[in-house]
Amino acid sequence: MTALLGCIADDFTGGTDLAGMLVKAGMRTVQLIGVPTEPLPDDVDAVVIALKSRTNPVGEAVAESLSALRWLREAGCRQFYFKYCSTFDSTSRGNIGPVAEALMQALDTDFTIACPALPGNGRTLYKGNLFVGDVPLSESGMRNHPLTPMTDANLVRVLQQQAQRKVGLVDYATVSRGDAAIRERFTALRQQGHGFAIVDALFNADLDVIGAACADMPLVTGGSGIALGLPQNFRRRGLLASNAMAEALPKTAGLRAVISGSCSMATQRQVEVARASFPSFNVDPIRLARGEDVVSAALDWAGGHIAQQPVLIYATATPEAVRRVQAELGVEQAGNLVENALASIARGLIPAGVGQMIVAGGETSGAVVKALGVKGLRIGPEIDPGVPWTRTLHDDGTQPLALALKSGNFGSEDFFLKAWDKLR
Ligand SMILES: Nc1ncnc2c1ncn2[C@@H]1O[C@H](COP(=O)(O)OP(=O)(O)O)[C@@H](O)[C@H]1O
Ligand SMILES: O=C(O)[C@@H](O)C(=O)COP(=O)(O)O
């Protein structure tokens, strides 16, 4: 059987978030890192190609996404999904608009939705405005994001800045009337020349209805939430069995480490809580910029602790501290220095016996997964909404690693403490 749903995620934590949702909805799912060269395993219903294209130059992001789409089409997928962040992380240049438009053109379709709603994690949309918990996006911690600060909550406006096609809205009054009403509104928007519909959603039940309304769309774009509504479309058509065992993973042994490069508010709190429970090492960007060998220092330090308990290695800092560092080093250089250092530390921890690793932060996860040479991930049980455990798929006979790629803003305060229990 070939895969039904082919997904392109713009970062690696976003990829596992999406893949975890699909597994929860009963699709056997693998996440592939970058555009693969090998054929797809055959016991798979959905495939997620995870790119690191969220903050790349637009041209690169478009080219990589198109190349992923080509592979997914050759693999026989019937519907395609472009996954971006539930907080719509992007800048006025993109990359959500330009990538979505390039995929639409390649798939010869002139209409799609854009819906980052994820009610389970507090991301809801009303009148086109994205809320994070109780506040509009622009008042949430995302306004201080190191790479993609989000300062406008109105997604019709945000997407319109990045897109050539007209952006319209399917508001909650329509969504609450069900999938037929949503489809009617799609038709009306399309006739008025819109290429995108931002779709309101407040509750998980809305995701099912919106998913049903998108059954015939060649391309759907959104956060991981909307994907929850898509497997049922395949089931209705007799293409997908109920797969209660979709999340089963073999056990993975080994020592435990947490690598955190996210500066999001949820991660700041998780780091604080974990620091009270296990040994921690701070990676300071200024020391990195001075050329100090922080990587070796971190690995030497870890060697002294890791046999007894999990270790935490983090660059996570407050918005004020990040601003100071960025003012001194520049946004890009600061980000790259930290990502490279954390990735080298993660690579050094494997020969030290680490077999279970949590990485916090989307860009950070991208850097770590690349440094570890991971080709793909089999998706397993959920730790918290949007964060599943995964198991690495290597093609070089290396020992598999249990890896949890945690999106910056996801997870409960005690995430780094409790996650290991799900591996028992
Ligand atoms: N102390 C710090 N100063 C400056 N930049 C940092 C610091 N710690 C981490 N970063 C950078 O901030 C960015 C965080 O992005 P990311 O890993 O995607 O986290 P999130 O998932 O929270 O968005 C990365 O590029 C990381 O290297
Ligand atoms: O949709 C989401 O919120 C996540 O899946 C995601 O993409 C988060 O990205 P990072 O915050 O950069 O980890």
Coordinates of C-alpha atoms and ligand atoms in Angstrom, one line a residue:
M1 CA 0.0 0.0 0.0
T2 CA 1.4 3.5 -0.8
A3 CA 1.1 6.4 1.6
L4 CA -2.0 8.4 1.4
L5 CA -1.0 11.8 2.8
G6 CA 2.2 13.5 1.9
C7 CA 3.3 16.3 4.3
I8 CA 6.0 18.9 4.2
A9 CA 6.9 20.5 7.5
D10 CA 8.9 23.7 7.7
D11 CA 10.8 22.6 10.8
F12 CA 11.6 19.4 12.7
T13 CA 9.6 19.8 15.9
G14 CA 6.7 20.9 13.7
G15 CA 7.2 17.7 11.7
T16 CA 7.0 15.4 14.8
D17 CA 4.1 17.4 16.1
L18 CA 2.2 16.8 12.9
A19 CA 3.3 13.2 12.6
G20 CA 2.2 12.6 16.3
M21 CA -1.2 13.9 15.5
L22 CA -1.5 11.6 12.5
V23 CA -0.5 8.6 14.6
K24 CA -3.0 9.6 17.2
A25 CA -5.7 9.7 14.5
G26 CA -4.6 6.1 13.4
M27 CA -2.2 6.7 10.5
R28 CA 1.1 4.8 10.6
T29 CA 3.5 7.7 10.1
V30 CA 7.2 8.2 9.4
Q31 CA 9.0 11.5 9.5
L32 CA 11.9 11.8 7.0
I33 CA 14.6 14.3 7.6
G34 CA 15.1 16.4 4.4
V35 CA 14.2 15.2 1.0
P36 CA 15.0 11.4 1.0
T37 CA 16.9 9.5 -1.6
E38 CA 15.6 6.1 -0.5
P39 CA 12.1 4.7 -1.2
L40 CA 9.4 4.8 1.5
P41 CA 8.9 1.9 3.9
D42 CA 5.8 0.1 2.8
D43 CA 3.9 -0.1 6.1
V44 CA 3.2 3.6 6.2
D45 CA -0.1 5.6 5.7
A46 CA 1.4 9.1 6.0
V47 CA 4.8 10.5 5.5
V48 CA 6.2 13.8 6.8
I49 CA 9.2 15.3 5.1
A50 CA 10.7 17.7 7.7
L51 CA 12.7 20.6 6.3
K52 CA 14.5 23.4 8.1
S53 CA 12.9 26.0 5.9
R54 CA 11.0 28.2 8.3
T55 CA 13.7 30.9 8.4
N56 CA 15.7 30.2 5.3
P57 CA 15.8 32.8 2.5
V58 CA 12.5 32.5 0.6
G59 CA 14.0 31.1 -2.6
E60 CA 15.7 28.2 -0.7
A61 CA 12.6 27.4 1.2
V62 CA 10.5 27.3 -2.0
A63 CA 13.0 25.1 -3.8
E64 CA 13.3 22.6 -1.0
S65 CA 9.6 22.4 -0.5
L66 CA 9.0 21.8 -4.2
S67 CA 11.6 19.1 -4.2
A68 CA 9.9 17.5 -1.2
L69 CA 6.6 17.7 -3.1
R70 CA 8.1 16.0 -6.1
W71 CA 9.3 13.1 -4.0
L72 CA 5.9 12.7 -2.2
R73 CA 4.1 12.7 -5.6
E74 CA 6.4 10.0 -6.9
A75 CA 5.8 8.0 -3.7
G76 CA 2.1 8.0 -4.7
C77 CA 0.6 10.3 -2.0
R78 CA -3.0 11.4 -2.9
Q79 CA -3.2 14.6 -0.8
F80 CA -0.6 17.0 0.3
Y81 CA -0.2 19.0 3.5
F82 CA 2.1 22.0 4.3
K83 CA 2.7 22.2 8.0
Y84 CA 3.9 25.4 9.6
C85 CA 3.8 26.7 13.2
S86 CA 0.7 27.0 15.2
T87 CA 1.9 30.5 16.0
F88 CA 2.3 31.2 12.2
D89 CA 6.0 31.9 12.7
S90 CA 7.1 33.9 9.6
T91 CA 8.3 37.3 8.6
S92 CA 6.8 39.8 6.1
R93 CA 8.9 38.1 3.4
G94 CA 7.6 34.6 4.1
N95 CA 8.0 31.8 4.2
I96 CA 4.4 30.6 4.6
G97 CA 2.9 32.6 1.7
P98 CA 5.6 32.0 -0.9
V99 CA 5.9 28.3 -0.1
A100 CA 2.2 27.7 -0.1
E101 CA 1.8 29.5 -3.5
A102 CA 4.6 27.5 -5.1
L103 CA 3.1 24.2 -3.9
M104 CA -0.3 25.3 -5.2
Q105 CA 1.2 26.1 -8.6
A106 CA 3.0 22.8 -8.8
L107 CA -0.2 21.0 -7.9
D108 CA -2.2 23.1 -10.3
T109 CA -4.7 24.2 -7.7
D110 CA -5.9 27.8 -7.1
F111 CA -7.3 27.5 -3.6
T112 CA -6.3 26.3 -0.2
I113 CA -6.8 27.0 3.5
A114 CA -4.4 28.4 6.1
C115 CA -5.4 27.3 9.6
P116 CA -2.8 27.1 12.4
A117 CA -5.4 26.4 15.0
L118 CA -4.5 23.9 17.7
P119 CA -7.0 24.2 20.5
G120 CA -5.4 21.5 22.6
N121 CA -2.4 23.8 23.0
G122 CA -4.4 27.0 23.3
R123 CA -4.1 28.2 19.6
T124 CA -7.5 29.3 18.5
L125 CA -8.7 31.6 15.7
Y126 CA -11.6 34.0 15.8
K127 CA -12.4 36.5 13.0
G128 CA -9.0 35.6 11.6
N129 CA -7.2 36.6 14.8
L130 CA -4.9 34.0 16.3
F131 CA -5.0 33.6 20.1
V132 CA -2.3 31.9 22.2
G133 CA -4.0 30.9 25.4
D134 CA -5.9 34.0 26.5
V135 CA -4.1 36.6 24.5
P136 CA -3.7 37.6 20.9
L137 CA -0.6 36.3 19.2
S138 CA 1.0 39.8 19.2
E139 CA 0.7 40.0 23.0
S140 CA 2.0 36.4 23.6
G141 CA 5.7 35.4 24.1
M142 CA 5.9 35.1 20.3
R143 CA 6.4 38.9 20.1
N144 CA 9.9 38.3 21.4
H145 CA 10.8 35.3 19.3
P146 CA 14.6 35.5 18.4
L147 CA 14.0 34.8 14.7
T148 CA 10.3 35.3 13.8
P149 CA 8.8 37.9 16.2
M150 CA 5.0 37.9 15.6
T151 CA 3.6 41.4 16.2
D152 CA 0.2 41.2 14.4
A153 CA -2.5 38.7 15.4
N154 CA -4.6 39.2 12.3
L155 CA -3.7 36.3 10.0
V156 CA -5.6 37.6 7.0
R157 CA -3.3 40.7 7.1
V158 CA -0.2 38.7 8.0
L159 CA -0.6 36.2 5.2
Q160 CA -1.6 38.9 2.7
Q161 CA 1.7 40.6 3.3
Q162 CA 3.6 37.5 2.2
A163 CA 1.3 36.2 -0.6
Q164 CA 0.4 37.3 -4.2
R165 CA -3.0 35.7 -4.1
K166 CA -5.9 37.3 -2.2
V167 CA -6.5 36.1 1.3
G168 CA -10.1 35.7 2.6
L169 CA -11.7 34.5 5.8
V170 CA -14.1 31.6 6.8
D171 CA -15.4 33.0 10.1
Y172 CA -16.7 31.0 13.0
A173 CA -20.3 31.7 12.2
T174 CA -19.7 29.6 9.1
V175 CA -17.5 26.9 10.7
S176 CA -20.1 26.3 13.4
R177 CA -22.7 25.4 10.7
G178 CA -20.6 22.4 9.5
D179 CA -18.6 21.2 6.6
A180 CA -21.2 21.9 3.9
A181 CA -21.4 25.5 4.9
I182 CA -17.6 25.7 5.0
R183 CA -17.4 24.3 1.4
E184 CA -20.0 26.8 0.2
R185 CA -17.9 29.6 1.6
F186 CA -14.8 28.2 -0.1
T187 CA -16.7 28.3 -3.4
A188 CA -17.8 31.9 -2.8
L189 CA -14.3 33.0 -1.8
R190 CA -12.8 31.3 -4.9
Q191 CA -15.3 32.9 -7.2
Q192 CA -14.3 36.3 -5.7
G193 CA -10.7 35.6 -6.7
H194 CA -9.3 34.5 -3.3
G195 CA -6.5 31.9 -3.3
F196 CA -6.4 31.4 0.5
A197 CA -9.0 31.1 3.3
I198 CA -7.9 31.7 6.8
V199 CA -10.3 29.5 8.8
D200 CA -11.6 30.2 12.3
A201 CA -11.5 27.3 14.8
L202 CA -12.1 27.3 18.5
F203 CA -12.6 23.7 19.6
N204 CA -11.1 20.3 18.6
A205 CA -14.5 19.4 17.1
D206 CA -14.0 22.3 14.6
L207 CA -10.9 20.6 13.3
D208 CA -12.9 17.5 12.2
V209 CA -15.4 19.6 10.4
I210 CA -12.8 21.7 8.7
G211 CA -10.9 18.5 7.8
A212 CA -14.0 17.1 6.2
A213 CA -14.5 20.3 4.2
C214 CA -11.0 19.9 2.8
A215 CA -11.4 16.3 1.7
D216 CA -11.1 17.2 -2.0
M217 CA -8.4 19.8 -1.7
P218 CA -5.1 18.7 -3.3
L219 CA -3.2 20.9 -0.8
V220 CA -4.1 21.8 2.7
T221 CA -1.9 24.1 4.8
G222 CA -1.9 24.6 8.6
G223 CA -0.6 23.7 11.9
S224 CA -0.8 20.1 13.2
G225 CA -4.4 20.5 14.4
I226 CA -6.2 20.5 11.1
A227 CA -4.4 17.2 10.2
L228 CA -6.5 15.5 12.9
G229 CA -9.5 15.9 10.6
L230 CA -7.9 14.4 7.5
P231 CA -7.5 10.7 8.3
Q232 CA -11.2 10.3 8.6
N233 CA -11.6 11.4 5.0
F234 CA -9.5 8.5 3.8
R235 CA -11.4 6.1 6.1
R236 CA -14.7 7.2 4.7
R237 CA -13.4 6.3 1.3
G238 CA -12.3 2.9 2.5
L239 CA -8.6 3.7 2.0
L240 CA -7.5 3.6 5.6
A241 CA -8.0 0.9 8.2
S242 CA -8.4 1.8 11.9
N243 CA -4.9 1.4 13.2
A244 CA -5.0 1.1 17.0
M245 CA -1.3 0.1 17.0
A246 CA 0.0 3.1 14.9
E247 CA 2.0 4.4 17.9
A248 CA 3.8 1.2 19.0
L249 CA 7.6 1.7 19.2
P250 CA 10.3 -0.9 20.2
K251 CA 12.1 -0.1 23.5
T252 CA 15.3 2.0 23.3
A253 CA 17.9 1.8 26.2
G254 CA 20.7 4.2 27.1
L255 CA 21.5 7.3 29.2
R256 CA 19.4 10.4 29.1
A257 CA 20.0 14.0 28.1
V258 CA 18.1 17.2 27.4
I259 CA 19.4 19.8 25.0
S260 CA 17.6 23.1 25.0
G261 CA 18.1 25.9 22.6
S262 CA 14.5 27.3 22.8
C263 CA 14.0 30.6 24.5
S264 CA 10.2 30.4 24.3
M265 CA 8.3 31.0 27.5
A266 CA 7.2 27.4 28.1
T267 CA 10.8 26.2 27.7
Q268 CA 12.2 28.8 30.0
R269 CA 9.9 27.5 32.7
Q270 CA 10.7 23.8 31.9
V271 CA 14.4 24.6 32.1
E272 CA 13.9 26.3 35.5
V273 CA 12.0 23.2 36.8
A274 CA 14.5 20.7 35.5
R275 CA 17.5 22.7 36.9
A276 CA 16.0 22.1 40.3
S277 CA 16.1 18.3 39.7
F278 CA 19.1 17.4 37.7
P279 CA 22.6 18.7 36.9
S280 CA 22.7 21.5 34.2
F281 CA 25.2 23.2 32.1
N282 CA 24.7 26.6 30.5
V283 CA 26.0 27.3 26.9
D284 CA 26.8 31.0 26.8
P285 CA 26.8 32.5 23.3
I286 CA 29.3 35.2 24.3
R287 CA 31.8 32.5 25.4
L288 CA 31.2 30.8 22.0
A289 CA 31.7 34.1 20.2
R290 CA 35.0 34.5 22.0
G291 CA 36.1 31.2 20.6
E292 CA 36.1 29.2 23.9
D293 CA 35.8 25.5 23.6
V294 CA 32.4 25.3 25.3
V295 CA 31.5 22.0 23.5
S296 CA 34.4 20.1 25.1
A297 CA 33.7 21.7 28.4
A298 CA 30.0 20.6 28.2
L299 CA 30.9 17.1 27.2
D300 CA 33.6 16.8 30.0
W301 CA 31.1 18.1 32.5
A302 CA 28.3 15.7 31.3
G303 CA 30.7 12.7 31.6
G304 CA 30.9 13.3 35.3
H305 CA 27.1 13.2 35.9
I306 CA 25.3 11.3 33.2
A307 CA 25.7 7.8 34.5
Q308 CA 23.7 8.7 37.6
Q309 CA 20.8 10.8 36.2
P310 CA 19.6 12.8 33.2
V311 CA 21.7 15.9 32.3
L312 CA 20.4 19.3 31.0
I313 CA 22.5 21.3 28.6
Y314 CA 20.8 24.6 27.7
A315 CA 21.3 28.0 26.0
T316 CA 17.7 29.0 26.9
A317 CA 17.6 32.5 28.2
T318 CA 15.2 35.4 29.0
P319 CA 14.1 37.8 26.2
E320 CA 16.3 40.5 27.8
A321 CA 19.4 38.3 27.8
V322 CA 18.7 37.2 24.2
R323 CA 18.3 40.8 23.1
R324 CA 21.7 41.7 24.8
V325 CA 23.4 38.8 23.0
Q326 CA 21.8 39.6 19.7
A327 CA 22.8 43.3 20.0
E328 CA 26.4 42.2 20.5
L329 CA 26.6 39.4 17.9
G330 CA 23.7 39.9 15.5
V331 CA 20.6 37.8 15.4
E332 CA 21.8 35.3 12.8
Q333 CA 25.3 34.8 14.3
A334 CA 23.9 34.3 17.8
G335 CA 21.4 31.7 16.5
N336 CA 24.0 29.9 14.4
L337 CA 26.7 29.8 17.1
V338 CA 24.2 28.4 19.7
E339 CA 22.7 25.9 17.3
N340 CA 26.1 24.6 16.1
A341 CA 27.4 24.2 19.6
L342 CA 24.3 22.4 20.9
A343 CA 24.4 20.1 17.8
S344 CA 28.1 19.2 18.4
I345 CA 27.3 18.5 22.1
A346 CA 24.4 16.3 21.1
R347 CA 26.7 14.4 18.7
G348 CA 29.3 14.0 21.4
L349 CA 26.8 12.6 23.9
I350 CA 26.0 9.5 21.7
P351 CA 29.4 7.8 22.2
A352 CA 29.1 8.7 25.9
G353 CA 26.1 6.3 26.0
V354 CA 23.1 8.5 25.5
G355 CA 20.2 6.6 24.1
Q356 CA 17.3 8.8 25.1
M357 CA 17.4 12.5 24.2
I358 CA 15.0 15.4 24.4
V359 CA 15.7 18.5 22.2
A360 CA 13.8 21.7 22.8
G361 CA 13.4 24.2 20.0
G362 CA 12.5 23.9 16.4
E363 CA 15.7 25.4 14.9
T364 CA 17.7 23.6 17.6
S365 CA 16.1 20.3 16.8
G366 CA 16.9 20.8 13.1
A367 CA 20.6 21.4 13.9
V368 CA 20.8 18.4 16.3
V369 CA 19.1 16.0 14.0
K370 CA 21.3 17.0 11.1
A371 CA 24.4 16.6 13.2
L372 CA 23.3 13.2 14.4
G373 CA 22.9 12.1 10.7
V374 CA 19.3 10.9 11.4
K375 CA 17.5 10.0 8.2
G376 CA 14.1 9.4 9.6
L377 CA 11.9 8.9 12.7
R378 CA 9.3 6.4 13.5
I379 CA 6.7 8.2 15.5
G380 CA 5.6 6.8 18.9
P381 CA 3.5 7.7 21.9
E382 CA 2.6 11.3 22.8
I383 CA 4.3 12.8 25.9
D384 CA 2.2 16.1 25.8
P385 CA 0.0 17.4 23.0
G386 CA 2.2 18.0 20.0
V387 CA 5.3 16.2 21.3
P388 CA 5.7 12.4 20.7
W389 CA 8.6 10.2 21.4
T390 CA 10.2 9.0 18.2
R391 CA 12.8 6.4 17.3
T392 CA 15.6 7.1 14.8
L393 CA 15.7 5.2 11.5
H394 CA 19.3 4.9 10.5
D395 CA 20.5 3.2 7.4
D396 CA 24.1 2.6 8.7
G397 CA 23.4 0.1 11.4
T398 CA 23.9 2.7 14.2
Q399 CA 22.1 2.0 17.5
P400 CA 18.6 3.6 17.4
L401 CA 18.0 6.6 19.6
A402 CA 14.8 7.6 21.3
L403 CA 14.4 11.2 20.4
A404 CA 11.7 13.8 21.5
L405 CA 11.8 17.0 19.5
K406 CA 9.9 19.5 21.6
S407 CA 8.5 22.6 20.1
G408 CA 9.6 25.7 22.1
N409 CA 6.1 26.5 23.4
F410 CA 4.8 23.0 24.0
G411 CA 4.7 20.8 27.0
S412 CA 3.9 21.1 30.7
E413 CA 6.3 22.6 33.3
D414 CA 7.6 19.2 34.3
F415 CA 8.1 18.0 30.7
F416 CA 11.8 17.3 31.1
L417 CA 11.2 15.3 34.2
K418 CA 8.2 13.2 33.2
A419 CA 8.9 12.5 29.5
W420 CA 11.1 9.5 30.3
D421 CA 8.2 7.6 31.9
K422 CA 6.6 7.1 28.5
L423 CA 9.6 5.1 27.4
R424 CA 9.2 2.4 30.1
Ligands
LIG1 N1 21.0 32.6 24.8 C1 20.7 32.8 23.6 N2 21.0 34.0 22.9 C2 20.7 34.2 21.6 N3 20.1 33.3 20.8 C3 19.8 32.1 21.4 C4 20.1 31.8 22.8 N4 19.7 30.6 23.1 C5 19.2 30.1 22.0 N5 19.2 31.0 20.9 C6 18.8 30.8 19.6 O1 17.3 31.1 19.5 C7 16.7 30.3 18.5 C8 15.6 29.6 19.1 O2 14.8 29.0 18.1 P1 14.2 27.5 18.2 O3 15.3 26.5 18.5 O4 13.4 27.3 17.0 O5 13.3 27.6 19.5 P2 11.7 27.7 19.5 O6 11.1 26.4 19.2 O7 11.4 28.2 20.9 O8 11.3 28.7 18.5 C9 17.8 29.3 18.0 O9 18.4 29.9 16.8 C10 18.8 29.4 19.1 O10 20.1 29.1 18.7
LIG2 O1 2.8 24.1 15.4 C1 3.5 24.2 16.3 O2 3.3 25.1 17.2 C2 4.8 23.4 16.4 O3 4.6 22.2 15.7 C3 5.9 24.1 15.8 O4 6.0 24.2 14.6 C4 6.7 24.8 16.8 O5 7.9 25.3 16.3 P1 9.1 25.7 17.3 O6 8.4 26.6 18.3 O7 10.1 26.5 16.5 O8 9.6 24.5 17.9

